[in-house]
JSON list of C-alpha atoms in Angstrom, two decimals:
[
{"chain": "A", "resi": 773, "resn": "VAL", "atom": "CA", "xyz": [156.62, 79.21, 98.72]},
{"chain": "A", "resi": 774, "resn": "MET", "atom": "CA", "xyz": [156.58, 81.79, 101.21]},
{"chain": "A", "resi": 775, "resn": "MET", "atom": "CA", "xyz": [153.21, 80.81, 102.05]},
{"chain": "A", "resi": 776, "resn": "THR", "atom": "CA", "xyz": [154.89, 77.19, 102.50]},
{"chain": "A", "resi": 777, "resn": "PHE", "atom": "CA", "xyz": [157.00, 78.23, 105.26]},
{"chain": "A", "resi": 778, "resn": "VAL", "atom": "CA", "xyz": [154.15, 80.45, 106.98]},
{"chain": "A", "resi": 779, "resn": "SER", "atom": "CA", "xyz": [152.19, 77.12, 107.38]},
{"chain": "A", "resi": 780, "resn": "VAL", "atom": "CA", "xyz": [154.93, 75.25, 109.07]},
{"chain": "A", "resi": 781, "resn": "GLY", "atom": "CA", "xyz": [155.55, 77.87, 111.47]},
{"chain": "A", "resi": 782, "resn": "LEU", "atom": "CA", "xyz": [157.25, 80.92, 110.02]},
{"chain": "A", "resi": 783, "resn": "PRO", "atom": "CA", "xyz": [156.02, 84.12, 111.26]},
{"chain": "A", "resi": 784, "resn": "VAL", "atom": "CA", "xyz": [154.15, 86.70, 108.77]},
{"chain": "A", "resi": 785, "resn": "SER", "atom": "CA", "xyz": [155.39, 89.34, 109.84]},
{"chain": "A", "resi": 786, "resn": "ALA", "atom": "CA", "xyz": [158.61, 87.74, 108.33]},
{"chain": "A", "resi": 787, "resn": "VAL", "atom": "CA", "xyz": [157.61, 87.46, 105.07]},
{"chain": "A", "resi": 788, "resn": "PHE", "atom": "CA", "xyz": [157.34, 91.72, 104.86]},
{"chain": "A", "resi": 789, "resn": "TRP", "atom": "CA", "xyz": [161.07, 91.41, 106.36]},
{"chain": "A", "resi": 790, "resn": "TYR", "atom": "CA", "xyz": [161.65, 89.82, 103.28]},
{"chain": "A", "resi": 791, "resn": "VAL", "atom": "CA", "xyz": [159.96, 91.37, 100.93]},
{"chain": "A", "resi": 792, "resn": "PHE", "atom": "CA", "xyz": [161.54, 94.90, 102.23]},
{"chain": "A", "resi": 793, "resn": "ALA", "atom": "CA", "xyz": [165.66, 93.38, 102.45]},
{"chain": "A", "resi": 794, "resn": "SER", "atom": "CA", "xyz": [164.82, 92.21, 98.95]},
{"chain": "A", "resi": 795, "resn": "ILE", "atom": "CA", "xyz": [163.58, 95.33, 97.52]},
{"chain": "A", "resi": 796, "resn": "PRO", "atom": "CA", "xyz": [166.71, 97.27, 97.34]},
{"chain": "A", "resi": 797, "resn": "ILE", "atom": "CA", "xyz": [169.04, 94.01, 96.89]},
{"chain": "A", "resi": 798, "resn": "GLY", "atom": "CA", "xyz": [167.34, 93.66, 93.52]},
{"chain": "A", "resi": 799, "resn": "ALA", "atom": "CA", "xyz": [167.58, 97.41, 92.87]},
{"chain": "A", "resi": 800, "resn": "LEU", "atom": "CA", "xyz": [171.76, 97.15, 93.19]},
{"chain": "A", "resi": 801, "resn": "VAL", "atom": "CA", "xyz": [172.00, 93.78, 91.05]},
{"chain": "A", "resi": 802, "resn": "PHE", "atom": "CA", "xyz": [169.69, 95.57, 88.63]},
{"chain": "A", "resi": 803, "resn": "GLY", "atom": "CA", "xyz": [172.14, 98.31, 89.01]},
{"chain": "A", "resi": 804, "resn": "PHE", "atom": "CA", "xyz": [174.98, 97.30, 88.19]},
{"chain": "A", "resi": 805, "resn": "ARG", "atom": "CA", "xyz": [174.32, 93.66, 86.43]},
{"chain": "A", "resi": 806, "resn": "ALA", "atom": "CA", "xyz": [171.17, 95.45, 83.45]},
{"chain": "A", "resi": 807, "resn": "PRO", "atom": "CA", "xyz": [172.02, 95.35, 80.02]},
{"chain": "A", "resi": 808, "resn": "VAL", "atom": "CA", "xyz": [174.14, 98.51, 78.99]},
{"chain": "A", "resi": 809, "resn": "ASP", "atom": "CA", "xyz": [171.87, 101.44, 77.59]},
{"chain": "A", "resi": 810, "resn": "ALA", "atom": "CA", "xyz": [170.46, 100.66, 74.32]},
{"chain": "A", "resi": 811, "resn": "GLN", "atom": "CA", "xyz": [171.81, 103.76, 72.87]},
{"chain": "A", "resi": 812, "resn": "HIS", "atom": "CA", "xyz": [175.12, 102.70, 73.01]},
{"chain": "A", "resi": 813, "resn": "THR", "atom": "CA", "xyz": [174.70, 99.71, 71.22]},
{"chain": "A", "resi": 814, "resn": "ALA", "atom": "CA", "xyz": [172.10, 100.65, 68.38]},
{"chain": "A", "resi": 815, "resn": "LYS", "atom": "CA", "xyz": [170.43, 103.77, 66.89]},
{"chain": "A", "resi": 816, "resn": "LYS", "atom": "CA", "xyz": [168.96, 105.95, 69.77]},
{"chain": "A", "resi": 817, "resn": "SER", "atom": "CA", "xyz": [166.03, 106.84, 67.21]},
{"chain": "A", "resi": 818, "resn": "GLU", "atom": "CA", "xyz": [165.02, 103.30, 67.75]},
{"chain": "A", "resi": 819, "resn": "PHE", "atom": "CA", "xyz": [164.63, 102.26, 70.90]},
{"chain": "A", "resi": 820, "resn": "GLU", "atom": "CA", "xyz": [164.68, 106.02, 72.81]},
{"chain": "A", "resi": 821, "resn": "GLN", "atom": "CA", "xyz": [161.61, 105.91, 75.20]},
{"chain": "A", "resi": 822, "resn": "VAL", "atom": "CA", "xyz": [159.24, 109.13, 74.82]},
{"chain": "A", "resi": 823, "resn": "THR", "atom": "CA", "xyz": [158.01, 110.93, 77.46]},
{"chain": "A", "resi": 824, "resn": "PHE", "atom": "CA", "xyz": [154.72, 110.36, 79.12]},
{"chain": "A", "resi": 825, "resn": "ARG", "atom": "CA", "xyz": [153.10, 113.19, 77.65]},
{"chain": "A", "resi": 826, "resn": "GLU", "atom": "CA", "xyz": [154.23, 112.13, 74.38]},
{"chain": "A", "resi": 827, "resn": "SER", "atom": "CA", "xyz": [153.12, 108.98, 74.35]},
{"chain": "A", "resi": 828, "resn": "MET", "atom": "CA", "xyz": [149.66, 110.56, 75.48]},
{"chain": "A", "resi": 829, "resn": "LEU", "atom": "CA", "xyz": [149.79, 112.70, 72.86]},
{"chain": "A", "resi": 830, "resn": "ASP", "atom": "CA", "xyz": [150.23, 109.58, 70.36]},
{"chain": "A", "resi": 831, "resn": "TRP", "atom": "CA", "xyz": [148.14, 107.08, 72.12]},
{"chain": "A", "resi": 832, "resn": "ARG", "atom": "CA", "xyz": [146.22, 105.59, 69.12]},
{"chain": "A", "resi": 833, "resn": "SER", "atom": "CA", "xyz": [149.38, 104.02, 68.08]},
{"chain": "A", "resi": 834, "resn": "TRP", "atom": "CA", "xyz": [149.62, 101.98, 70.76]},
{"chain": "A", "resi": 835, "resn": "THR", "atom": "CA", "xyz": [146.94, 102.45, 73.28]},
{"chain": "A", "resi": 836, "resn": "LEU", "atom": "CA", "xyz": [144.05, 100.40, 71.21]},
{"chain": "A", "resi": 837, "resn": "LYS", "atom": "CA", "xyz": [146.44, 97.60, 70.56]},
{"chain": "A", "resi": 838, "resn": "LEU", "atom": "CA", "xyz": [146.91, 97.55, 74.38]},
{"chain": "A", "resi": 839, "resn": "ILE", "atom": "CA", "xyz": [143.61, 96.78, 75.54]},
{"chain": "A", "resi": 840, "resn": "PRO", "atom": "CA", "xyz": [142.68, 92.67, 74.35]},
{"chain": "A", "resi": 841, "resn": "LEU", "atom": "CA", "xyz": [146.37, 92.32, 76.83]},
{"chain": "A", "resi": 842, "resn": "ALA", "atom": "CA", "xyz": [145.40, 94.21, 79.77]},
{"chain": "A", "resi": 843, "resn": "LEU", "atom": "CA", "xyz": [141.78, 92.88, 79.91]},
{"chain": "A", "resi": 844, "resn": "ALA", "atom": "CA", "xyz": [143.51, 89.78, 80.14]},
{"chain": "A", "resi": 845, "resn": "ASN", "atom": "CA", "xyz": [145.89, 90.59, 82.34]},
{"chain": "A", "resi": 846, "resn": "CYS", "atom": "CA", "xyz": [143.52, 91.63, 84.46]},
{"chain": "A", "resi": 847, "resn": "ILE", "atom": "CA", "xyz": [141.05, 88.66, 84.45]},
{"chain": "A", "resi": 848, "resn": "SER", "atom": "CA", "xyz": [144.13, 86.27, 85.07]},
{"chain": "A", "resi": 849, "resn": "HIS", "atom": "CA", "xyz": [145.76, 88.63, 88.06]},
{"chain": "A", "resi": 850, "resn": "PHE", "atom": "CA", "xyz": [142.13, 88.23, 89.55]},
{"chain": "A", "resi": 851, "resn": "VAL", "atom": "CA", "xyz": [142.77, 84.34, 89.80]},
{"chain": "A", "resi": 852, "resn": "MET", "atom": "CA", "xyz": [145.90, 84.09, 90.42]},
{"chain": "A", "resi": 853, "resn": "GLU", "atom": "CA", "xyz": [145.65, 86.51, 93.58]},
{"chain": "A", "resi": 854, "resn": "ASN", "atom": "CA", "xyz": [142.11, 84.98, 94.76]},
{"chain": "A", "resi": 855, "resn": "VAL", "atom": "CA", "xyz": [142.42, 80.90, 94.16]},
{"chain": "A", "resi": 856, "resn": "GLY", "atom": "CA", "xyz": [145.45, 80.32, 95.82]},
{"chain": "A", "resi": 857, "resn": "PRO", "atom": "CA", "xyz": [144.83, 82.34, 99.24]},
{"chain": "A", "resi": 858, "resn": "ALA", "atom": "CA", "xyz": [141.03, 81.04, 99.10]},
{"chain": "A", "resi": 859, "resn": "ALA", "atom": "CA", "xyz": [142.73, 76.97, 99.21]},
{"chain": "A", "resi": 860, "resn": "PHE", "atom": "CA", "xyz": [145.00, 78.38, 102.43]},
{"chain": "A", "resi": 861, "resn": "ASP", "atom": "CA", "xyz": [142.01, 79.63, 103.74]},
{"chain": "A", "resi": 862, "resn": "THR", "atom": "CA", "xyz": [139.68, 76.45, 102.45]},
{"chain": "A", "resi": 863, "resn": "PHE", "atom": "CA", "xyz": [142.11, 73.52, 103.33]},
{"chain": "A", "resi": 864, "resn": "ASN", "atom": "CA", "xyz": [142.15, 75.00, 107.18]},
{"chain": "A", "resi": 865, "resn": "GLY", "atom": "CA", "xyz": [142.45, 71.68, 109.15]},
{"chain": "A", "resi": 866, "resn": "PRO", "atom": "CA", "xyz": [145.23, 69.08, 109.97]},
{"chain": "A", "resi": 867, "resn": "GLN", "atom": "CA", "xyz": [145.00, 67.10, 107.66]},
{"chain": "A", "resi": 868, "resn": "VAL", "atom": "CA", "xyz": [143.46, 67.26, 104.02]},
{"chain": "A", "resi": 869, "resn": "ALA", "atom": "CA", "xyz": [140.39, 64.88, 102.17]},
{"chain": "A", "resi": 870, "resn": "LEU", "atom": "CA", "xyz": [141.90, 64.53, 99.01]},
{"chain": "A", "resi": 871, "resn": "PHE", "atom": "CA", "xyz": [139.25, 63.07, 97.20]},
{"chain": "A", "resi": 872, "resn": "ASP", "atom": "CA", "xyz": [135.73, 63.28, 99.63]},
{"chain": "A", "resi": 873, "resn": "PRO", "atom": "CA", "xyz": [135.81, 66.58, 101.74]},
{"chain": "A", "resi": 874, "resn": "ARG", "atom": "CA", "xyz": [133.00, 64.70, 103.54]},
{"chain": "A", "resi": 875, "resn": "SER", "atom": "CA", "xyz": [135.20, 62.20, 104.64]},
{"chain": "A", "resi": 876, "resn": "ALA", "atom": "CA", "xyz": [137.39, 62.41, 107.75]},
{"chain": "A", "resi": 877, "resn": "ASP", "atom": "CA", "xyz": [139.12, 58.71, 107.24]},
{"chain": "A", "resi": 878, "resn": "SER", "atom": "CA", "xyz": [139.81, 58.13, 103.77]},
{"chain": "A", "resi": 879, "resn": "HIS", "atom": "CA", "xyz": [142.91, 59.03, 101.39]},
{"chain": "A", "resi": 880, "resn": "LEU", "atom": "CA", "xyz": [144.05, 61.87, 103.80]},
{"chain": "A", "resi": 881, "resn": "MET", "atom": "CA", "xyz": [147.39, 64.21, 103.98]},
{"chain": "A", "resi": 882, "resn": "ASN", "atom": "CA", "xyz": [148.79, 66.41, 106.33]},
{"chain": "A", "resi": 883, "resn": "THR", "atom": "CA", "xyz": [147.91, 69.65, 105.70]},
{"chain": "A", "resi": 884, "resn": "ASP", "atom": "CA", "xyz": [151.49, 71.30, 105.45]},
{"chain": "A", "resi": 885, "resn": "ARG", "atom": "CA", "xyz": [152.46, 68.59, 102.64]},
{"chain": "A", "resi": 886, "resn": "TYR", "atom": "CA", "xyz": [149.75, 69.24, 101.00]},
{"chain": "A", "resi": 887, "resn": "LEU", "atom": "CA", "xyz": [150.56, 72.85, 100.63]},
{"chain": "A", "resi": 888, "resn": "VAL", "atom": "CA", "xyz": [153.29, 72.13, 99.86]},
{"chain": "A", "resi": 889, "resn": "VAL", "atom": "CA", "xyz": [152.57, 69.60, 96.92]},
{"chain": "A", "resi": 890, "resn": "LEU", "atom": "CA", "xyz": [149.60, 72.66, 96.10]},
{"chain": "A", "resi": 891, "resn": "ASN", "atom": "CA", "xyz": [152.73, 75.24, 95.64]},
{"chain": "A", "resi": 892, "resn": "ILE", "atom": "CA", "xyz": [154.95, 72.85, 92.76]},
{"chain": "A", "resi": 893, "resn": "PHE", "atom": "CA", "xyz": [151.74, 72.39, 91.31]},
{"chain": "A", "resi": 894, "resn": "LEU", "atom": "CA", "xyz": [151.34, 76.51, 91.05]},
{"chain": "A", "resi": 895, "resn": "LEU", "atom": "CA", "xyz": [155.34, 76.49, 90.18]},
{"chain": "A", "resi": 896, "resn": "VAL", "atom": "CA", "xyz": [155.61, 74.15, 87.51]},
{"chain": "A", "resi": 897, "resn": "GLY", "atom": "CA", "xyz": [152.09, 76.28, 85.83]},
{"chain": "A", "resi": 898, "resn": "ASP", "atom": "CA", "xyz": [153.20, 79.43, 86.38]},
{"chain": "A", "resi": 899, "resn": "ILE", "atom": "CA", "xyz": [157.17, 79.00, 84.87]},
{"chain": "A", "resi": 900, "resn": "GLY", "atom": "CA", "xyz": [156.50, 76.04, 82.11]},
{"chain": "A", "resi": 901, "resn": "SER", "atom": "CA", "xyz": [153.99, 78.20, 80.84]},
{"chain": "A", "resi": 902, "resn": "ARG", "atom": "CA", "xyz": [156.12, 81.55, 80.25]},
{"chain": "A", "resi": 903, "resn": "ARG", "atom": "CA", "xyz": [158.57, 79.06, 78.77]},
{"chain": "A", "resi": 904, "resn": "LEU", "atom": "CA", "xyz": [155.66, 77.34, 76.11]},
{"chain": "A", "resi": 905, "resn": "ALA", "atom": "CA", "xyz": [154.67, 80.94, 75.52]},
{"chain": "A", "resi": 906, "resn": "TYR", "atom": "CA", "xyz": [157.66, 81.84, 73.45]},
{"chain": "A", "resi": 907, "resn": "CYS", "atom": "CA", "xyz": [157.35, 78.29, 71.48]},
{"chain": "A", "resi": 908, "resn": "PHE", "atom": "CA", "xyz": [154.94, 80.16, 69.12]},
{"chain": "A", "resi": 909, "resn": "LYS", "atom": "CA", "xyz": [155.69, 83.28, 66.79]},
{"chain": "A", "resi": 910, "resn": "PHE", "atom": "CA", "xyz": [152.59, 85.41, 67.80]},
{"chain": "A", "resi": 911, "resn": "ASP", "atom": "CA", "xyz": [153.37, 87.51, 64.53]},
{"chain": "A", "resi": 912, "resn": "THR", "atom": "CA", "xyz": [149.42, 88.33, 63.81]},
{"chain": "A", "resi": 913, "resn": "SER", "atom": "CA", "xyz": [146.17, 89.57, 65.51]},
{"chain": "A", "resi": 914, "resn": "ARG", "atom": "CA", "xyz": [144.37, 86.40, 65.18]},
{"chain": "A", "resi": 915, "resn": "ALA", "atom": "CA", "xyz": [146.71, 84.29, 66.57]},
{"chain": "A", "resi": 916, "resn": "ILE", "atom": "CA", "xyz": [147.46, 86.76, 69.65]},
{"chain": "A", "resi": 917, "resn": "VAL", "atom": "CA", "xyz": [143.46, 86.77, 69.85]},
{"chain": "A", "resi": 918, "resn": "LEU", "atom": "CA", "xyz": [143.97, 83.07, 70.57]},
{"chain": "A", "resi": 919, "resn": "ALA", "atom": "CA", "xyz": [146.76, 82.99, 72.69]},
{"chain": "A", "resi": 920, "resn": "LEU", "atom": "CA", "xyz": [145.01, 85.35, 75.57]},
{"chain": "A", "resi": 921, "resn": "GLY", "atom": "CA", "xyz": [141.45, 83.38, 74.97]},
{"chain": "A", "resi": 922, "resn": "PHE", "atom": "CA", "xyz": [143.89, 80.21, 75.78]},
{"chain": "A", "resi": 923, "resn": "ALA", "atom": "CA", "xyz": [145.15, 82.00, 78.89]},
{"chain": "A", "resi": 924, "resn": "VAL", "atom": "CA", "xyz": [141.89, 83.23, 80.08]},
{"chain": "A", "resi": 925, "resn": "SER", "atom": "CA", "xyz": [140.05, 79.85, 79.52]},
{"chain": "A", "resi": 926, "resn": "LEU", "atom": "CA", "xyz": [142.50, 78.08, 81.79]},
{"chain": "A", "resi": 927, "resn": "SER", "atom": "CA", "xyz": [142.22, 81.19, 84.46]},
{"chain": "A", "resi": 928, "resn": "VAL", "atom": "CA", "xyz": [138.74, 80.35, 84.32]},
{"chain": "A", "resi": 929, "resn": "LEU", "atom": "CA", "xyz": [138.80, 76.79, 84.29]},
{"chain": "A", "resi": 930, "resn": "GLY", "atom": "CA", "xyz": [141.17, 77.07, 87.47]},
{"chain": "A", "resi": 931, "resn": "PHE", "atom": "CA", "xyz": [138.56, 79.00, 89.36]},
{"chain": "A", "resi": 932, "resn": "LEU", "atom": "CA", "xyz": [135.82, 77.07, 88.34]},
{"chain": "A", "resi": 933, "resn": "LEU", "atom": "CA", "xyz": [137.74, 73.79, 89.48]},
{"chain": "A", "resi": 934, "resn": "ALA", "atom": "CA", "xyz": [138.72, 75.48, 92.89]},
{"chain": "A", "resi": 935, "resn": "SER", "atom": "CA", "xyz": [135.11, 76.30, 93.44]},
{"chain": "A", "resi": 936, "resn": "LEU", "atom": "CA", "xyz": [134.45, 72.78, 93.83]},
{"chain": "A", "resi": 937, "resn": "GLY", "atom": "CA", "xyz": [136.47, 72.59, 96.95]},
{"chain": "A", "resi": 938, "resn": "ILE", "atom": "CA", "xyz": [137.84, 69.08, 96.49]},
{"chain": "A", "resi": 939, "resn": "ALA", "atom": "CA", "xyz": [141.52, 68.93, 97.75]},
{"chain": "A", "resi": 940, "resn": "SER", "atom": "CA", "xyz": [142.79, 66.87, 94.81]},
{"chain": "A", "resi": 941, "resn": "LEU", "atom": "CA", "xyz": [141.20, 68.99, 91.89]},
{"chain": "A", "resi": 942, "resn": "THR", "atom": "CA", "xyz": [142.47, 72.10, 93.70]},
{"chain": "A", "resi": 943, "resn": "TRP", "atom": "CA", "xyz": [146.24, 71.71, 92.77]},
{"chain": "A", "resi": 944, "resn": "ILE", "atom": "CA", "xyz": [145.07, 71.19, 89.23]},
{"chain": "A", "resi": 945, "resn": "ALA", "atom": "CA", "xyz": [142.47, 74.27, 89.86]},
{"chain": "A", "resi": 946, "resn": "VAL", "atom": "CA", "xyz": [146.35, 76.17, 91.21]},
{"chain": "A", "resi": 947, "resn": "PHE", "atom": "CA", "xyz": [148.19, 74.77, 88.55]},
{"chain": "A", "resi": 948, "resn": "CYS", "atom": "CA", "xyz": [145.98, 76.05, 85.25]},
{"chain": "A", "resi": 949, "resn": "ALA", "atom": "CA", "xyz": [144.79, 79.47, 87.46]},
{"chain": "A", "resi": 950, "resn": "PHE", "atom": "CA", "xyz": [148.98, 80.14, 87.26]},
{"chain": "A", "resi": 951, "resn": "ALA", "atom": "CA", "xyz": [149.38, 78.47, 84.18]},
{"chain": "A", "resi": 952, "resn": "GLY", "atom": "CA", "xyz": [146.93, 81.25, 82.43]},
{"chain": "A", "resi": 953, "resn": "SER", "atom": "CA", "xyz": [149.01, 83.90, 83.92]},
{"chain": "A", "resi": 954, "resn": "GLY", "atom": "CA", "xyz": [151.89, 82.72, 82.96]},
{"chain": "A", "resi": 955, "resn": "PHE", "atom": "CA", "xyz": [151.32, 82.37, 79.51]},
{"chain": "A", "resi": 956, "resn": "ASN", "atom": "CA", "xyz": [149.43, 85.66, 79.53]},
{"chain": "A", "resi": 957, "resn": "TYR", "atom": "CA", "xyz": [152.44, 86.99, 80.80]},
{"chain": "A", "resi": 958, "resn": "GLY", "atom": "CA", "xyz": [154.57, 85.34, 78.10]},
{"chain": "A", "resi": 959, "resn": "VAL", "atom": "CA", "xyz": [152.22, 86.08, 75.09]},
{"chain": "A", "resi": 960, "resn": "ALA", "atom": "CA", "xyz": [152.11, 90.33, 76.51]},
{"chain": "A", "resi": 961, "resn": "SER", "atom": "CA", "xyz": [155.83, 90.76, 76.31]},
{"chain": "A", "resi": 962, "resn": "LYS", "atom": "CA", "xyz": [156.09, 89.12, 72.95]},
{"chain": "A", "resi": 963, "resn": "TYR", "atom": "CA", "xyz": [153.49, 91.30, 71.82]},
{"chain": "A", "resi": 964, "resn": "ILE", "atom": "CA", "xyz": [154.15, 94.41, 73.04]},
{"chain": "A", "resi": 965, "resn": "ASP", "atom": "CA", "xyz": [158.09, 93.90, 72.35]},
{"chain": "A", "resi": 966, "resn": "GLY", "atom": "CA", "xyz": [157.24, 93.07, 68.45]},
{"chain": "A", "resi": 967, "resn": "LEU", "atom": "CA", "xyz": [153.98, 94.98, 67.84]},
{"chain": "A", "resi": 968, "resn": "ILE", "atom": "CA", "xyz": [153.83, 97.83, 69.59]},
{"chain": "A", "resi": 969, "resn": "PRO", "atom": "CA", "xyz": [156.07, 101.19, 68.56]},
{"chain": "A", "resi": 970, "resn": "LYS", "atom": "CA", "xyz": [158.98, 100.71, 70.53]},
{"chain": "A", "resi": 971, "resn": "ARG", "atom": "CA", "xyz": [159.19, 104.47, 71.95]},
{"chain": "A", "resi": 972, "resn": "HIS", "atom": "CA", "xyz": [156.46, 103.58, 74.03]},
{"chain": "A", "resi": 973, "resn": "ASN", "atom": "CA", "xyz": [157.60, 100.28, 75.13]},
{"chain": "A", "resi": 974, "resn": "LEU", "atom": "CA", "xyz": [158.02, 101.76, 78.76]},
{"chain": "A", "resi": 975, "resn": "ILE", "atom": "CA", "xyz": [154.39, 103.25, 79.22]},
{"chain": "A", "resi": 976, "resn": "ALA", "atom": "CA", "xyz": [152.87, 100.07, 77.11]},
{"chain": "A", "resi": 977, "resn": "TYR", "atom": "CA", "xyz": [153.99, 97.67, 80.07]},
{"chain": "A", "resi": 978, "resn": "SER", "atom": "CA", "xyz": [153.62, 100.31, 82.71]},
{"chain": "A", "resi": 979, "resn": "MET", "atom": "CA", "xyz": [150.09, 100.50, 81.64]},
{"chain": "A", "resi": 980, "resn": "TRP", "atom": "CA", "xyz": [149.44, 97.03, 80.89]},
{"chain": "A", "resi": 981, "resn": "MET", "atom": "CA", "xyz": [150.90, 96.09, 84.88]},
{"chain": "A", "resi": 982, "resn": "PHE", "atom": "CA", "xyz": [148.65, 98.71, 85.84]},
{"chain": "A", "resi": 983, "resn": "VAL", "atom": "CA", "xyz": [145.08, 97.51, 84.72]},
{"chain": "A", "resi": 984, "resn": "GLY", "atom": "CA", "xyz": [146.75, 93.83, 85.70]},
{"chain": "A", "resi": 985, "resn": "TYR", "atom": "CA", "xyz": [146.98, 94.82, 89.17]},
{"chain": "A", "resi": 986, "resn": "ALA", "atom": "CA", "xyz": [143.63, 96.49, 89.72]},
{"chain": "A", "resi": 987, "resn": "GLY", "atom": "CA", "xyz": [142.69, 92.66, 89.10]},
{"chain": "A", "resi": 988, "resn": "ALA", "atom": "CA", "xyz": [144.81, 91.47, 91.64]},
{"chain": "A", "resi": 989, "resn": "ILE", "atom": "CA", "xyz": [143.71, 93.78, 94.08]},
{"chain": "A", "resi": 990, "resn": "ALA", "atom": "CA", "xyz": [139.97, 92.70, 93.22]},
{"chain": "A", "resi": 991, "resn": "GLY", "atom": "CA", "xyz": [141.11, 89.18, 93.71]},
{"chain": "A", "resi": 992, "resn": "SER", "atom": "CA", "xyz": [142.63, 89.62, 97.08]},
{"chain": "A", "resi": 993, "resn": "ALA", "atom": "CA", "xyz": [139.68, 91.63, 98.34]},
{"chain": "A", "resi": 994, "resn": "THR", "atom": "CA", "xyz": [137.62, 88.69, 97.33]},
{"chain": "A", "resi": 995, "resn": "VAL", "atom": "CA", "xyz": [139.16, 85.74, 98.59]},
{"chain": "A", "resi": 996, "resn": "GLY", "atom": "CA", "xyz": [136.63, 85.86, 101.63]},
{"chain": "A", "resi": 997, "resn": "VAL", "atom": "CA", "xyz": [133.90, 85.30, 99.11]},
{"chain": "A", "resi": 998, "resn": "THR", "atom": "CA", "xyz": [134.93, 82.73, 97.07]},
{"chain": "A", "resi": 999, "resn": "ARG", "atom": "CA", "xyz": [135.55, 80.90, 100.26]},
{"chain": "A", "resi": 1000, "resn": "ARG", "atom": "CA", "xyz": [132.42, 81.43, 101.08]},
{"chain": "A", "resi": 1001, "resn": "TRP", "atom": "CA", "xyz": [131.31, 80.29, 97.95]},
{"chain": "A", "resi": 1002, "resn": "ILE", "atom": "CA", "xyz": [133.50, 77.56, 98.65]},
{"chain": "A", "resi": 1003, "resn": "CYS", "atom": "CA", "xyz": [132.34, 76.51, 102.31]},
{"chain": "A", "resi": 1004, "resn": "GLU", "atom": "CA", "xyz": [128.61, 78.07, 102.55]},
{"chain": "A", "resi": 1005, "resn": "GLY", "atom": "CA", "xyz": [126.02, 75.43, 104.06]},
{"chain": "A", "resi": 1006, "resn": "GLN", "atom": "CA", "xyz": [128.70, 72.56, 104.22]},
{"chain": "A", "resi": 1007, "resn": "SER", "atom": "CA", "xyz": [129.90, 71.07, 107.25]},
{"chain": "A", "resi": 1008, "resn": "TYR", "atom": "CA", "xyz": [132.84, 69.12, 106.42]},
{"chain": "A", "resi": 1009, "resn": "PRO", "atom": "CA", "xyz": [135.24, 67.26, 108.90]},
{"chain": "A", "resi": 1010, "resn": "LEU", "atom": "CA", "xyz": [138.30, 68.31, 107.46]},
{"chain": "A", "resi": 1011, "resn": "GLU", "atom": "CA", "xyz": [138.64, 71.85, 105.72]},
{"chain": "A", "resi": 1012, "resn": "CYS", "atom": "CA", "xyz": [135.86, 75.10, 105.95]},
{"chain": "A", "resi": 1013, "resn": "LEU", "atom": "CA", "xyz": [137.03, 75.26, 109.74]},
{"chain": "A", "resi": 1014, "resn": "SER", "atom": "CA", "xyz": [135.75, 78.42, 111.50]},
{"chain": "A", "resi": 1015, "resn": "HIS", "atom": "CA", "xyz": [140.13, 77.96, 113.23]},
{"chain": "A", "resi": 1016, "resn": "ARG", "atom": "CA", "xyz": [142.89, 76.03, 112.59]}
]
C-alpha cells in the first residue's frame, strides 16, 4: 500500500518516517491493550515460558517439529519480498500493456492505477488466505505437511507467473505469492500453538520468524536478478525501461 503512495509521488523517506513513528505507537497500544498475563487466568505451570537456555537444552521437543514450518516460511518470504518489488521495477512506463508486453497501443492502463489494483490483489490474497487457514483443523502431521505444501505451491506458482512479464498475470502472481505467505502464517500459528509444547512457544515463534526473514532478505536482495530474468534480451515499449 505504501508503495502505491510512492508511485504517485510520496517521498520514499516518508515511508521510513511512517515506520519510525508507528513502532512506539504500536508498543504503547500493546502495553495498554494486550491481554492480561496468562498466569492470572490459568495455571502458571501450563503457560509460563522457559528461558532461552532451557529451551535449547530441551531442543528435541520442539526444533524437529519446527523444521518444515521454518522451511515453508523461508520460501514464502523469499517469494513475497521478491515478486512485489520486481513487479514495480518491471512495469515502469507511463502505461501498462495488460496482455501483450510488446504492444504500445492495445489494452493499456495507467501505471499508477495498475499498481493500485496490484496492491488490492496483494491485500486480498494475504488477508483472505490467513482466514482460510483457520477454517481447517490441521491436527495431524499429514494435514500439516499437505497444508504447507499447498502454501509453498501457491508461492512458487506466483513466482513463475510473475517471471512471464505479462501485466494481467502479474496480478494473479502477486495474489498467489501473498496467499501462499498468508496461508503459511495461518497454518504455522495453529501448529505452534497446538502441537509444540507451550513452554517453548516464544522461542518457536522467534526461530520460525528468524528463518523466514532469512528468506525475505534473500528475496529482496535478488529483485534485480528476477527483473533481469523477466527483461533481459527483451525490447518492450512500456515495460522493462531503463528509467521511468
